[in-house]
Coordinates of C-alpha atoms in Angstrom, one line a residue:
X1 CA -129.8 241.4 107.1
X2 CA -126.4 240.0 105.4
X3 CA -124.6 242.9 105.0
X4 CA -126.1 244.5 108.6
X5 CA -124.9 241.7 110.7
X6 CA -121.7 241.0 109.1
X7 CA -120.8 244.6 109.0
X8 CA -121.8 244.9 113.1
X9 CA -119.9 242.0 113.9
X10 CA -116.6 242.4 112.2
X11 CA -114.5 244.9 114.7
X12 CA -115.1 242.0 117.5
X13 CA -113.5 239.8 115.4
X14 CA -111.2 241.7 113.1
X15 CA -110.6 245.6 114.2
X16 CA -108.7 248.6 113.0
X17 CA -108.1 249.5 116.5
X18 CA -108.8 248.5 120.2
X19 CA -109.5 250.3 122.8
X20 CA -108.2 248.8 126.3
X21 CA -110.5 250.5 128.9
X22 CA -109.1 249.2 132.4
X23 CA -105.5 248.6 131.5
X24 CA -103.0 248.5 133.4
X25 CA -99.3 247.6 134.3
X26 CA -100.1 245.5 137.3
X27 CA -99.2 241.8 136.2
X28 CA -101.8 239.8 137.0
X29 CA -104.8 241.7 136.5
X30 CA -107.5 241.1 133.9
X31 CA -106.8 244.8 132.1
X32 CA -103.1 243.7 132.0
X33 CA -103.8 240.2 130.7
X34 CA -105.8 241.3 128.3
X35 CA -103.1 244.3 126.9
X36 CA -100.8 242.1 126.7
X37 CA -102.1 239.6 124.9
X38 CA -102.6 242.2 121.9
X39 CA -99.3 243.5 122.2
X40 CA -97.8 239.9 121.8
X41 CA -100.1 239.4 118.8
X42 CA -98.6 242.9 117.6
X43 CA -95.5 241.5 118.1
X44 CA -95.7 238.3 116.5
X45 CA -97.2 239.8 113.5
X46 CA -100.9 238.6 113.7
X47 CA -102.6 241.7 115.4
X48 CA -102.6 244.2 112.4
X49 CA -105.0 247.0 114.2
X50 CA -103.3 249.9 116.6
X51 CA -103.8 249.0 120.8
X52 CA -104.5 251.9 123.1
X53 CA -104.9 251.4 126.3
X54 CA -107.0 253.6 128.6
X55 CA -106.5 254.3 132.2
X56 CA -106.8 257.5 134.0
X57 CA -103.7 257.1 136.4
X58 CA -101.5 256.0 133.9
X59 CA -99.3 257.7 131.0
X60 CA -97.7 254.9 129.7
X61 CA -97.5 250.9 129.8
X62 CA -94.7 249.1 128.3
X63 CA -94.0 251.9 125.7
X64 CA -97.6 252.4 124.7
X65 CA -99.4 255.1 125.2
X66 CA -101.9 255.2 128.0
X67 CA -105.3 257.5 127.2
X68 CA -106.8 259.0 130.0
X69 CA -110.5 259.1 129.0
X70 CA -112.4 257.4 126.2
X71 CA -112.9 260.6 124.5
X72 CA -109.1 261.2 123.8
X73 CA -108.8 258.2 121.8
X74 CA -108.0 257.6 118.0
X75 CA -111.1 258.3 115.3
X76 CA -109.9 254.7 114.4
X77 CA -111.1 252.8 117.3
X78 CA -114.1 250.6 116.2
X79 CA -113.5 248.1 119.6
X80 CA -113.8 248.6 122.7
X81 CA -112.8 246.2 125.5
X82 CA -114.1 246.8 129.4
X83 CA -112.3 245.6 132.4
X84 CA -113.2 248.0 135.1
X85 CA -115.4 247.6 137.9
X86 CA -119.1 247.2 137.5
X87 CA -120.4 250.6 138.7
X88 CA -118.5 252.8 136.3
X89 CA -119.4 250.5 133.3
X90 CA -122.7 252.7 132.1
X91 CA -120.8 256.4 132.3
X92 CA -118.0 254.8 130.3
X93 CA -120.3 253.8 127.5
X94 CA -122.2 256.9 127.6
X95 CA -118.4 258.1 126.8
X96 CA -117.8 255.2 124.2
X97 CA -121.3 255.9 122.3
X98 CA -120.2 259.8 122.2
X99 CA -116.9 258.5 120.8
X100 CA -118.7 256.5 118.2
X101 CA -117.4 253.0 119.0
X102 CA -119.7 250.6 117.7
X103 CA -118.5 247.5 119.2
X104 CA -118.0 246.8 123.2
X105 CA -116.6 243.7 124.8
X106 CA -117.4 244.0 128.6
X107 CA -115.9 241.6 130.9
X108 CA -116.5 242.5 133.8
X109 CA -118.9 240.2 136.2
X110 CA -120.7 241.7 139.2
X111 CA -124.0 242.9 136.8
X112 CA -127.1 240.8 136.0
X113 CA -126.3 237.6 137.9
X114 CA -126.0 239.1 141.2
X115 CA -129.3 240.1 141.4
X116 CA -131.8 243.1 140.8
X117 CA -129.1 245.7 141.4
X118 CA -127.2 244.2 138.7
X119 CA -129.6 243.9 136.2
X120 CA -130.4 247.8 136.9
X121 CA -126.8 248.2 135.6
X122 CA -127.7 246.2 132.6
X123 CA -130.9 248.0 131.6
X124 CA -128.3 251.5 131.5
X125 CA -126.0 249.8 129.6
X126 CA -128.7 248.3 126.8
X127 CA -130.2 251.3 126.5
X128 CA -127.0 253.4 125.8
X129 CA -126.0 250.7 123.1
X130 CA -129.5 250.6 121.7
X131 CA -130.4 254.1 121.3
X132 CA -126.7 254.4 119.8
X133 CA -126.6 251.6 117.7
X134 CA -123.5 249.6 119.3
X135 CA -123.3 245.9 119.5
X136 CA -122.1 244.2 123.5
X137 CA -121.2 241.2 124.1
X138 CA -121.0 240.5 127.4
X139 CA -121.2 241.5 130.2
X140 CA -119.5 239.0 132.9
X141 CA -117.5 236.9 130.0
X142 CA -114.1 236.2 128.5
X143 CA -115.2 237.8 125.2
X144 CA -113.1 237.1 121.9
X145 CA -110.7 234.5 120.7
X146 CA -109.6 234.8 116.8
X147 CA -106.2 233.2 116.1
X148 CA -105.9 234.4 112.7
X149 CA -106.5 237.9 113.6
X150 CA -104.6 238.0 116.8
X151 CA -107.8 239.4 119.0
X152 CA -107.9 237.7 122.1
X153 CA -109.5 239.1 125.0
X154 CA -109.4 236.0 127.3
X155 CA -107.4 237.1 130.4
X156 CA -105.8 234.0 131.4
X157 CA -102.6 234.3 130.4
X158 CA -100.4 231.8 128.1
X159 CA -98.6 230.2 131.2
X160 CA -102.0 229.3 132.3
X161 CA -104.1 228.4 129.2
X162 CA -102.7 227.3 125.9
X163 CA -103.8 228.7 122.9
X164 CA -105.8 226.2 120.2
X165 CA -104.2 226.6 116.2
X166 CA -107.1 228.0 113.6
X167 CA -109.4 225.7 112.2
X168 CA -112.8 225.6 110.8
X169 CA -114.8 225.5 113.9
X170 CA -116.3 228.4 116.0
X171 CA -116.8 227.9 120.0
X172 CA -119.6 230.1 121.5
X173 CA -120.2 229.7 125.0
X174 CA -122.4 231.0 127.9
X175 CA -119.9 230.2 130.3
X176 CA -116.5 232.1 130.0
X177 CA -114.7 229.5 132.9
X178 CA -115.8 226.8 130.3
X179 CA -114.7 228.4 127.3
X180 CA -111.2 229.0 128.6
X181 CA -110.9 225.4 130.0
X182 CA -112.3 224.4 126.3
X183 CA -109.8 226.2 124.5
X184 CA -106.8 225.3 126.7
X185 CA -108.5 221.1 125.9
X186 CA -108.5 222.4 122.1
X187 CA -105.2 222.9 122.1
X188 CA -104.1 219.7 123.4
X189 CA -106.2 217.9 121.6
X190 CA -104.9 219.5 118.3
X191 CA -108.2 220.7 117.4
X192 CA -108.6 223.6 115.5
X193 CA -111.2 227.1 116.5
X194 CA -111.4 229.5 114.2
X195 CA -113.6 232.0 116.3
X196 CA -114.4 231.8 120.1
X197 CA -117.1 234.3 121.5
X198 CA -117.8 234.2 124.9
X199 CA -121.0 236.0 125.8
X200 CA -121.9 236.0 128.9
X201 CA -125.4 237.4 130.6
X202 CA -125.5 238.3 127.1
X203 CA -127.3 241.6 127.3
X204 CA -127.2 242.3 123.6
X205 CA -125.1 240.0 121.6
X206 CA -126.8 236.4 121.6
X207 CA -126.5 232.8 119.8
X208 CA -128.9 234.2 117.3
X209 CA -126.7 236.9 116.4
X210 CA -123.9 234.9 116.6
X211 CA -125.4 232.1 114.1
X212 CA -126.4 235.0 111.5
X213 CA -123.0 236.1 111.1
X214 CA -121.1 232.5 111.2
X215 CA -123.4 231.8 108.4
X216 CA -121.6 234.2 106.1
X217 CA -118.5 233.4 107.4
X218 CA -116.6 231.3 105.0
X219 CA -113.9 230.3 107.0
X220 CA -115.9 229.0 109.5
X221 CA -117.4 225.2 108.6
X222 CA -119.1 223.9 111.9
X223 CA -121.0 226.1 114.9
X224 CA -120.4 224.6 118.7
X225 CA -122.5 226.1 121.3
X226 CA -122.0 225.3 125.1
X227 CA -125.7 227.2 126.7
X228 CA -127.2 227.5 129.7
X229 CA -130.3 229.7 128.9
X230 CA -132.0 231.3 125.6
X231 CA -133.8 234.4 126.3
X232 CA -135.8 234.9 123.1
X233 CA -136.9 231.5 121.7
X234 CA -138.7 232.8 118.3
X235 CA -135.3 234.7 117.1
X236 CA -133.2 231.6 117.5
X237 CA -135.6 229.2 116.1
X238 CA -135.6 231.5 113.0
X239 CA -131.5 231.9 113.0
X240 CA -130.7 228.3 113.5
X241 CA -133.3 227.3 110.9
X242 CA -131.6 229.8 108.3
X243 CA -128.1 228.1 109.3
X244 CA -128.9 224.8 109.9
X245 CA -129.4 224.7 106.3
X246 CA -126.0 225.1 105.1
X247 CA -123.9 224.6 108.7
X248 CA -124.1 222.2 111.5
X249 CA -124.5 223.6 114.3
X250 CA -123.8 221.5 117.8
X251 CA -125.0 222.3 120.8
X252 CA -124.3 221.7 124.8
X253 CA -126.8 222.3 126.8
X254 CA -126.5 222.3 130.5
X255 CA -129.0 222.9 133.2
X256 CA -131.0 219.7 132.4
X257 CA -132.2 219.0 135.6
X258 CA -134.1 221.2 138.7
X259 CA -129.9 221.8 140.2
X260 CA -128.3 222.7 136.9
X261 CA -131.2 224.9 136.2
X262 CA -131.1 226.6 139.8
X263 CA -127.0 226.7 139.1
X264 CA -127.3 228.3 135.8
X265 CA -129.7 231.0 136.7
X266 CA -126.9 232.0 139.4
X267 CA -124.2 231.9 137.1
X268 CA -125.8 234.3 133.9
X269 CA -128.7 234.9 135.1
X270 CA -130.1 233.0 132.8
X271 CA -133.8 230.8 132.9
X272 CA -132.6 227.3 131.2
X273 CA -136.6 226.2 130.8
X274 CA -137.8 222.4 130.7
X275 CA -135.0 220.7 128.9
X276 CA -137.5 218.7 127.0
X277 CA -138.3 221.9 125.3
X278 CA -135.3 222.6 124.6
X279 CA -134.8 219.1 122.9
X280 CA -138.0 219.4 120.5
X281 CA -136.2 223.2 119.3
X282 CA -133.1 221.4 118.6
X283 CA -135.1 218.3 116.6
X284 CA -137.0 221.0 114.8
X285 CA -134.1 223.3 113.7
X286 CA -131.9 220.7 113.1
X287 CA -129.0 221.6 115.7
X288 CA -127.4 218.1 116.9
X289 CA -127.6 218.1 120.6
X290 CA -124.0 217.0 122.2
X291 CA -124.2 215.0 125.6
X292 CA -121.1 216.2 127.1
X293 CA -118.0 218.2 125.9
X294 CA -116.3 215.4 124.2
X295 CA -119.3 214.6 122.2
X296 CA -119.8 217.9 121.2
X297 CA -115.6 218.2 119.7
X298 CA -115.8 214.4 118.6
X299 CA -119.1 215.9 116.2
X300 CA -117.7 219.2 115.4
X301 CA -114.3 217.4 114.3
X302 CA -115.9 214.7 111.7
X303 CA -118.2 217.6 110.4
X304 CA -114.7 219.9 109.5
X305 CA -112.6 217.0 108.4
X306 CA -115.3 215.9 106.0
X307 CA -116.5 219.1 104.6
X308 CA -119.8 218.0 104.7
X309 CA -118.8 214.6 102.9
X310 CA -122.6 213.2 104.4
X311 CA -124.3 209.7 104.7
X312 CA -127.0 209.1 102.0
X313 CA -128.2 206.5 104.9
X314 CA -127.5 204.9 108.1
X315 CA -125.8 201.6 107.3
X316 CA -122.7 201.4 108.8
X317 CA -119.7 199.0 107.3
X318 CA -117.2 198.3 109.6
X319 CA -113.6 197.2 109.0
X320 CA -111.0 196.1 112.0
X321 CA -107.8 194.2 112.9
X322 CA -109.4 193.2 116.4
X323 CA -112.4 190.9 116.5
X324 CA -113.2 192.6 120.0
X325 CA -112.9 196.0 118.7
X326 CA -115.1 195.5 116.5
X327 CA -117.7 194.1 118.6
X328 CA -118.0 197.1 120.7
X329 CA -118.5 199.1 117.0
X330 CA -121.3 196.9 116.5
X331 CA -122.9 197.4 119.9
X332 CA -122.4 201.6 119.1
X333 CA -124.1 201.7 115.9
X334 CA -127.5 199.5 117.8
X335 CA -127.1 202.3 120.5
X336 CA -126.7 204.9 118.4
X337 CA -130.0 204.3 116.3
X338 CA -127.9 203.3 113.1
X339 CA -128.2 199.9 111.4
X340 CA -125.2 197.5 110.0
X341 CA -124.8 197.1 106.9
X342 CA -125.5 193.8 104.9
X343 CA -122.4 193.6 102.5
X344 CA -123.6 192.8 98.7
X345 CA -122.5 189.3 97.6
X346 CA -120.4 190.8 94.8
X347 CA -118.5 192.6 97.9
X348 CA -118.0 189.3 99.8
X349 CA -116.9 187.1 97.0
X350 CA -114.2 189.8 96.0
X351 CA -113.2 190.0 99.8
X352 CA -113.1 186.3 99.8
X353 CA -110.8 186.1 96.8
X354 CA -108.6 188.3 98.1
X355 CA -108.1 187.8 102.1
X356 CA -106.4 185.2 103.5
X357 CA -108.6 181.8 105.0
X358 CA -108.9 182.9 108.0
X359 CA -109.8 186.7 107.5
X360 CA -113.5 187.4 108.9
X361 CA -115.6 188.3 105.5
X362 CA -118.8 190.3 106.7
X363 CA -119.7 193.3 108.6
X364 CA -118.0 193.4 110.5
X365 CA -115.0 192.6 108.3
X366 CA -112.0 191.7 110.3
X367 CA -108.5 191.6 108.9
X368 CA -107.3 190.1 111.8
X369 CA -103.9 190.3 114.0
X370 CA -101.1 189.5 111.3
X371 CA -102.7 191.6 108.7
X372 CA -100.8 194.5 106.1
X373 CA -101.5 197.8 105.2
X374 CA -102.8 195.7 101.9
X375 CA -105.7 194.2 103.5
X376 CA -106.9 197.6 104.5
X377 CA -106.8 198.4 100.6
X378 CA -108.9 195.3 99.6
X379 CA -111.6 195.8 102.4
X380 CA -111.8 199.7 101.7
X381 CA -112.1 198.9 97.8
X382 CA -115.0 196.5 98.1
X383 CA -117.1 198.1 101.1
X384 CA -116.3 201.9 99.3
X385 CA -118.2 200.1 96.0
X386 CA -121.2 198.4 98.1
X387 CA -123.9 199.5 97.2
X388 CA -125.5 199.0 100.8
X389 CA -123.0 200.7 102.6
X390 CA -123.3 204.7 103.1
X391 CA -120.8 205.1 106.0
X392 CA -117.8 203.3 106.9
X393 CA -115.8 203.0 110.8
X394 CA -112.4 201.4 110.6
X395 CA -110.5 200.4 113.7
X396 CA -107.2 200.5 112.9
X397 CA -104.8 198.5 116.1
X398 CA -101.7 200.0 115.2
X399 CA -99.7 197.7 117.5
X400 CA -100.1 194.5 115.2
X401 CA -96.5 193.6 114.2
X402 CA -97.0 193.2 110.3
X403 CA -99.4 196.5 109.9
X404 CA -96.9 199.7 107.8
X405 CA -98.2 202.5 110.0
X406 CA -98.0 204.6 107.3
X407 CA -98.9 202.6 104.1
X408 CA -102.1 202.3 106.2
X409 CA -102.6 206.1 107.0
X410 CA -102.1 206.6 103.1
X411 CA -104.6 204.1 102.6
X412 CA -107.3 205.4 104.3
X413 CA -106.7 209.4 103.1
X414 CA -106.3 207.9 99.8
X415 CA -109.9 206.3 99.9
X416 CA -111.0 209.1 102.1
X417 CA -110.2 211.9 99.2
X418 CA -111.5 209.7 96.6
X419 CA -114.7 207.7 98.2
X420 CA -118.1 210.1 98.4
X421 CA -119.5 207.8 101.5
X422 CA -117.6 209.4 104.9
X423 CA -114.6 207.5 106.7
X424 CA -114.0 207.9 110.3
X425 CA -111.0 206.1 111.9
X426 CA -110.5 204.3 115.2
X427 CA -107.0 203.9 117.2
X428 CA -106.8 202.8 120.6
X429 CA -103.7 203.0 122.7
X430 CA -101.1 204.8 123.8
X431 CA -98.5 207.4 122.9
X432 CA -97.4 205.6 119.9
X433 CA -101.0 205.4 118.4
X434 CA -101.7 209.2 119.6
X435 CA -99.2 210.0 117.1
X436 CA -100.2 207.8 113.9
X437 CA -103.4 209.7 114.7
X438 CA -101.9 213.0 114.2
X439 CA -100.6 212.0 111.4
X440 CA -104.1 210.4 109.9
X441 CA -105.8 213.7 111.0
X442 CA -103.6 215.6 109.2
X443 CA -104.3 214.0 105.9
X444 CA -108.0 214.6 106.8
X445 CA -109.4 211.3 108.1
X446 CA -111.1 212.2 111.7
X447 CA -109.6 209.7 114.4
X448 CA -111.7 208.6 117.2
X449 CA -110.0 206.6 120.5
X450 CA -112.9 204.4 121.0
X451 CA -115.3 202.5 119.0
X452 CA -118.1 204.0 120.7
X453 CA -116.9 208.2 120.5
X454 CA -116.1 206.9 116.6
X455 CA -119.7 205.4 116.0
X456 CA -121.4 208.7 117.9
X457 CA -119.8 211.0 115.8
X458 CA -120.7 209.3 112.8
X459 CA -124.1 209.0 114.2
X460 CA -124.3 213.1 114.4
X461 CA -123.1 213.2 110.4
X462 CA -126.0 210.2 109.9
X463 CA -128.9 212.4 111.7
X464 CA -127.5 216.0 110.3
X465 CA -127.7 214.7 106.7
X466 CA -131.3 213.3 107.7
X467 CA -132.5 216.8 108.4
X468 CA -131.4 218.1 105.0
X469 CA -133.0 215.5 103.2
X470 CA -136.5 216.4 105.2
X471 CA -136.0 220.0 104.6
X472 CA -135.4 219.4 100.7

């Protein structure tokens, strides 16, 4: 199945050539979006594979070539990406399966989630693809996002969305209005996606395809999934169970209630079930259920900076310069299901040594207001070496006037490389702390801007490393 699936999958993600089937010079539409965000790529350097775009009234578009039928097209074409209307979608990949294309990328909507006509359109379509052995993702999607490769079939264009850097985590999503409004988020929030696939009514192509081949992809550290629906519930128990094993995988799920349901079976087309089945498959397969959007990025962030760095347990130390800060911490790990640590006596006499009277010694331990970037040292020191702590939050007020903002940030990637127990940061503020967080992200210390979104994500890294330990 390894080499099948990654073999199928690769020209969505990395082609020799693509084929452009409904593009056109008309700024705006979705075939021109789409053209031109391959020919940028080509210009920039990052899209290595040959574009040809296809579009029987045309001869040229912006000095490329313009094919008039599928069956004129390079040998080399191994995608194909569909932007015309509905109706004409199954001839064109009756033309696309003589052509031997193997992989299709249709976004156009108007099929299954319209009703019974659509879905007739979608039974032609399968059937061409099956009986010809060519993989679909879509229909009704944005399709593809790969920054290192330069494929990028999202049709909003760059004055409308931004465009997230490459990172370790892939983005599948049912929805391809979310996905774009994820990505353009992404790339605010400097956080890096490796691979986006948007799927769809998914008529072929499915999260349980998609989790087969991220698991062999090594740049690729962390699986989000925003869904509305699963369609075959034995196939993707038995993928995310071969994943979950060696990935975390996160997952949205929407249509939790009788209205989202109702709203996501007119969106895809797809049945979203009793969400409380829905949450024993995810507790059995070991995918970490996200509550909302942020959650989800907040997980899937700790989970790529850490490389896997997990919790051997659930005591959480905590370390602050603001007494109140930390009392919200403390309040997130009882809500969260995670327990506080008791510091060792050897750790609280060699705090005590060290800190200054009035210091707070315990858990949590609190700097306090006038403290240096040297305090931070002596409180990571002893709660890295206790023995009773497997996970440690520190809240880090960047606005105290004595604190070296960037002795600190040394500090903690410094104890971060070298400690095996994780580290997950707090800063709350404003632009000033946004950018000491950049900078503490950079040297691979995930950076949360609350107590509770920092003591949630390190509650997904405490429950994922609980599922390995039962599976072992």
């Amino acid at each position: 199945m390894t080499d099948r699936i990654v073999e199928e999958m690769k020209p969505f993600f990395d082609p020799r050539a693509v084929a452009i089937i409904g593009a056109t010079d008309k700024k705006g539409k979705v075939g021109n979006v789409i053209f031109e965000n391959f020919k940028t790529n080509k210009e920039r350097g990052i899209f290595k594979g040959n574009i040809y775009p296809v579009n029987p009234k045309l001869d040229e578009i912006e000095g490329y070539r313009v094919y008039k039928t599928v069956k004129e097209l390079p040998d080399d074409t191994d995608l194909a990406v569909i932007s015309i209307p509905a109706k004409f979608v199954p001839a064109t990949m009756k033309d696309i399966a003589e052509k031997g294309i193997k992989a299709v990328i249709i976004i156009t909507g108007g099929f299954g989630e319209l009703g019974e006509e659509g879905k007739k359109l979608e039974r032609e379509i399968y059937e061409v693809a099956k009986v010809n052995g060519i993989r679909v993702i879509g229909p009704n999607c944005v399709g593809v996002y790969v920054p290192d490769t330069g494929v990028d079939t999202v049709f909003l264009p760059e004055d409308k969305m931004d465009r997230p850097k490459s990172g370790p985590i892939a983005f599948v999503s049912q929805s391809g209005a979310f996905a774009a409004a994820m990505l353009d988020w992404a790339a605010m929030a400097e956080i890096g996606i490796g691979k986006m696939v948007s799927y769809g009514n998914k008529i072929d192509v499915d999260d349980a395809d998609l989790m087969d081949y991220f698991l062999h992809d090594d740049e690729i550290n962390v699986l989000t999934f925003y869904i509305e629906g699963v369609k075959d519930g034995r196939k993707f128990i038995e993928s995310a169970k071969r994943i979950t094993r060696v990935k975390p995988v996160i997952a949205l799920k929407s249509g939790r209630t009788e209205y989202g349901a109702k709203a996501a079976s007119s969106h895809t087309g797809s049945l979203a079930g009793q969400d409380t089945i829905y949450d024993a498959v995810f507790k059995q397969t070991g995918i970490i259920r996200a509550e909302d959007f942020e959650h989800m990025f907040d997980l899937a962030k700790a989970f790529a900076e850490l490389k896997y760095k997990l919790p051997k347990g659930d005591r959480i130390g905590i370390i602050t310069d603001g007494g109140g800060a930390g009392v919200m911490a403390s309040d997130a790990v009882a809500k969260f299901g995670l327990r506080m640590a008791e510091l060792s006596e050897e750790t609280r006499e060699f705090l005590k040594e060290r800190f200054p009277p009035h210091a707070v010694v315990g858990n949590p331990t609190d700097v306090v207001g006038d403290t240096d970037a040297e305090r931070y040292r002596i409180a990571l020191e002893g709660f890295v070496n206790d023995p009773n702590v497997d996970a440690i939050v520190v809240i880090v007020l960047f606005q105290v006037p004595l604190l070296e903002e960037e002795k600190v940030i040394d500090i903690l990637a410094e104890y971060q490389r070298k400690s095996d127990k994780p580290i997950i940061a707090v800063a709350m503020g404003g632009r000033k702390t946004g950018r000491y967080a950049r900078m503490l992200e950079e040297k691979g210390v995930p950076v949360y801007p609350t107590p509770e979104r920092g003591v949630r994500a390190m509650a997904g890294l405490v429950r994922y490393a609980e599922y390995l330990r039962r599976k072992d």
